[in-house]
mmCIF file of C-alpha atoms in Angstrom:
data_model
loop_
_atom_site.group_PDB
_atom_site.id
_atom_site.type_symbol
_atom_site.label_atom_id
_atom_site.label_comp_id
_atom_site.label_asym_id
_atom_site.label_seq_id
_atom_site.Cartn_x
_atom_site.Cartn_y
_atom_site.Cartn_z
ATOM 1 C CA UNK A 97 210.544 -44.987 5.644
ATOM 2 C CA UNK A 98 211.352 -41.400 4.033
ATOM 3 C CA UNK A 99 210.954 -41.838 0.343
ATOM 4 C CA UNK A 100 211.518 -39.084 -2.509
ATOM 5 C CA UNK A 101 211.478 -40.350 -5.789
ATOM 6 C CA UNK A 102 211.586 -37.882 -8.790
ATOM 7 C CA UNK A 103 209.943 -38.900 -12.847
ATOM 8 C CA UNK A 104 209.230 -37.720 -15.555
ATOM 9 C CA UNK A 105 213.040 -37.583 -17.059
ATOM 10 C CA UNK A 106 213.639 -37.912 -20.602
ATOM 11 C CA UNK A 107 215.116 -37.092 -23.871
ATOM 12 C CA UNK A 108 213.728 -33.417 -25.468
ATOM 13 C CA UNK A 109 214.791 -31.251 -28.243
ATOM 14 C CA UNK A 110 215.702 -27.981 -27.552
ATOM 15 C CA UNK A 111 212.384 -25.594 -27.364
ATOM 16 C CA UNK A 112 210.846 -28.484 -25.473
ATOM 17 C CA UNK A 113 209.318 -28.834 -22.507
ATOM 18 C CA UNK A 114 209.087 -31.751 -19.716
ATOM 19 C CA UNK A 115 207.355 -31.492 -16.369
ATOM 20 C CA UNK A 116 209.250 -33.528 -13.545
ATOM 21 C CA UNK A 117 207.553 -35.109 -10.723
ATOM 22 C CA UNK A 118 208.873 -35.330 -6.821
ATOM 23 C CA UNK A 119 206.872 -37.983 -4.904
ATOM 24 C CA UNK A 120 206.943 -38.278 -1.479
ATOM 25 C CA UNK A 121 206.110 -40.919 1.077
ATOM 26 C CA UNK A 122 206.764 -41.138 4.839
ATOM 27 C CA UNK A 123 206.453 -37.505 5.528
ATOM 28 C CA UNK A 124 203.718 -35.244 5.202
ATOM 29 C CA UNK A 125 204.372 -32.880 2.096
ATOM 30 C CA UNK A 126 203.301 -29.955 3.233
ATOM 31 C CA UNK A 127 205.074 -29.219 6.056
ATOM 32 C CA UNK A 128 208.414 -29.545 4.282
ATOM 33 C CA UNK A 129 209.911 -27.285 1.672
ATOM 34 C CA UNK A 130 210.812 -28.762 -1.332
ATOM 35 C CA UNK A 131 214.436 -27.608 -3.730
ATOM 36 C CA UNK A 132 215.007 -28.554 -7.271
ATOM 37 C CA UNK A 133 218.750 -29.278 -8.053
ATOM 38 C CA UNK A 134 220.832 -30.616 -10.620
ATOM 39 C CA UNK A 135 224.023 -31.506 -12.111
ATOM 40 C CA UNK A 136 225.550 -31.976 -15.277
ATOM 41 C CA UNK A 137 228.203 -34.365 -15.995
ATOM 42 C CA UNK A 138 231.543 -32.615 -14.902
ATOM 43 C CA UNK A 139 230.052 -30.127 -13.063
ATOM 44 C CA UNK A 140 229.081 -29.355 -9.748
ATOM 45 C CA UNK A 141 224.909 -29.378 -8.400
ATOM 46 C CA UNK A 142 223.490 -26.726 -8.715
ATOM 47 C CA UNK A 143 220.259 -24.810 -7.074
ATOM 48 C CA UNK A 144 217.559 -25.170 -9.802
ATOM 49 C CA UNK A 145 214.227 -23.802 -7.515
ATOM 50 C CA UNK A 146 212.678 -23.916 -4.395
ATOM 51 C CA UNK A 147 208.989 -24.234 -2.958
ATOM 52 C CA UNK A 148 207.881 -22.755 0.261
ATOM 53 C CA UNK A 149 205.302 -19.986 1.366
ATOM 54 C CA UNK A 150 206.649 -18.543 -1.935
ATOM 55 C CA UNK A 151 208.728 -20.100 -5.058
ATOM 56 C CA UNK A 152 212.688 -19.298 -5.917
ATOM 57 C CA UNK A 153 214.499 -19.755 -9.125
ATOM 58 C CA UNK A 154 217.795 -19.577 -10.415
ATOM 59 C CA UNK A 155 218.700 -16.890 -12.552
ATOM 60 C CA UNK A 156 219.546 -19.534 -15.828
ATOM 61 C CA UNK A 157 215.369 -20.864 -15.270
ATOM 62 C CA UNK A 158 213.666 -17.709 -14.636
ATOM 63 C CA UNK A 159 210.874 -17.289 -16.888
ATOM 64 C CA UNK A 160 211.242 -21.093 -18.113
ATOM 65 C CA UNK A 161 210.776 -23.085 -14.781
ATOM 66 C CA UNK A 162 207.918 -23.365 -12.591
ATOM 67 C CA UNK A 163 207.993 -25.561 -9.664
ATOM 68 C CA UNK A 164 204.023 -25.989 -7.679
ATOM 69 C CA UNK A 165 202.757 -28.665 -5.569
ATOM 70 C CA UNK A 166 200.371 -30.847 -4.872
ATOM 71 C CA UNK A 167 200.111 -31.623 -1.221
ATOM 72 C CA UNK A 168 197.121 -33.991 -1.467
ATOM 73 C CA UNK A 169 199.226 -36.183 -4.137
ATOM 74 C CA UNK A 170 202.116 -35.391 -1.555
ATOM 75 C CA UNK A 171 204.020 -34.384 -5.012
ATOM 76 C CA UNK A 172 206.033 -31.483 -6.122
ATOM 77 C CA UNK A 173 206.641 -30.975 -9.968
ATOM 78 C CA UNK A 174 208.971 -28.690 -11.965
ATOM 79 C CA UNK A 175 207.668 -28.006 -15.121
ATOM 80 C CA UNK A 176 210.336 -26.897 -17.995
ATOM 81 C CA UNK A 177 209.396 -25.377 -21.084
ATOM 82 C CA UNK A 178 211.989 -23.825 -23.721
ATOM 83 C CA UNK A 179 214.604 -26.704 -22.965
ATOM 84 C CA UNK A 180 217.966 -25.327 -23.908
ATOM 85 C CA UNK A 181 221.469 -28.009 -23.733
ATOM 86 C CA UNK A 182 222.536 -26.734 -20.947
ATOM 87 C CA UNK A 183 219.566 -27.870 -18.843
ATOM 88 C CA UNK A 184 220.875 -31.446 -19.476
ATOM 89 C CA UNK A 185 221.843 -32.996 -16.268
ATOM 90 C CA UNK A 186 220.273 -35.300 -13.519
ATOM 91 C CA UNK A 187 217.708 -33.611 -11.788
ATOM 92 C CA UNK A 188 216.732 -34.332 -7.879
ATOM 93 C CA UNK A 189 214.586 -33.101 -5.565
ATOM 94 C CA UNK A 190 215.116 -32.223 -1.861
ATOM 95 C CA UNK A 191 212.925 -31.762 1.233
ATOM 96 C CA UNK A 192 213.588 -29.615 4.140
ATOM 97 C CA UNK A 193 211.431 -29.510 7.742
ATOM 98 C CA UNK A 194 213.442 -26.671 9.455
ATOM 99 C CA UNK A 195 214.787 -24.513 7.176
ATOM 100 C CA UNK A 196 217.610 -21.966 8.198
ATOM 101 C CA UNK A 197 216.596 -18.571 6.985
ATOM 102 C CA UNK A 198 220.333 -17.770 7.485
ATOM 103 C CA UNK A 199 221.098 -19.970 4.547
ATOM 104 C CA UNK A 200 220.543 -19.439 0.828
ATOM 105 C CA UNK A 201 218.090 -22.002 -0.140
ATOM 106 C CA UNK A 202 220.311 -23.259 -2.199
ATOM 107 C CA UNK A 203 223.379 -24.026 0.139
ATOM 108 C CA UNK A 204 221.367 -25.060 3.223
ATOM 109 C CA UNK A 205 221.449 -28.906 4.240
ATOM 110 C CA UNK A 206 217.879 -31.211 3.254
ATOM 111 C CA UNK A 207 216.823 -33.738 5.289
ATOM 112 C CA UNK A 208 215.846 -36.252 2.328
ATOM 113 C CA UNK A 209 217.248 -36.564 -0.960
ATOM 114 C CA UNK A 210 215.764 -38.056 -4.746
ATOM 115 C CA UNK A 211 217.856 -41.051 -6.221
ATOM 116 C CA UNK A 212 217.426 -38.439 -9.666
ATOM 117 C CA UNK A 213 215.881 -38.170 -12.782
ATOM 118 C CA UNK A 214 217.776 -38.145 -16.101
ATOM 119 C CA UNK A 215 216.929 -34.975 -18.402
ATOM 120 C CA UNK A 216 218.857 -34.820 -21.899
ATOM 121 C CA UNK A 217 218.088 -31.560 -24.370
ATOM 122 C CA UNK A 218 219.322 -32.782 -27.764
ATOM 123 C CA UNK A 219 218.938 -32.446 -31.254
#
């Protein structure tokens, strides 16, 4: 069984920071790449970052997300610092065997797909 499971959610005032969690079971991490998405209520999901050989970002993190892994805790995490209200939104995490370098990593299809973690930036 193919489980992703993202943590580490929460409620953070702006300027914060919060460092998600992506745990994996029934594949072996490291031969999958890993995306960060997430959506706000209203709104449609968007590409947040991706892990491979290298790391991607979208242009509203850069500089305030870092996504890394941890292949022997078969975990990926996406650490956020200088929370703003507009980062609220569920965040999940998707893994990816093949990917198809004629996609954006963004807009490609995952194999496996988080339930979600909950991450609110409020006063």
């Amino acid at each position: 069984q193919v489980q992703l499971v993202e943590s580490g959610g929460g409620l953070v005032q702006p300027g914060g920071s919060l460092r998600l969690s992506c745990a994996a079971s029934g594949i072996i991490l490291n031969y999958y790449n890993i995306g960060w998405f997430r959506q706000a209520p209203g709104k449609e999901r968007e590409g947040v970052s991706y892990i491979d050989r290298s790391t991607s970002y979208a242009d509203s993190v850069k500089g305030r997300f870092t996504v890394s892994r941890d292949n022997a805790k078969s975990t990926v995490y996406l650490q956020m610092s200088s929370l703003k209200p507009e980062d609220t939104a569920v965040y999940y995490c998707a893994a990816v065997l093949l990917p198809k370098y004629g996609d954006n990593w963004y807009e490609m299809e995952y194999d496996f797909w988080g339930q979600g973690t909950q991450v609110t930036v409020s006063s």
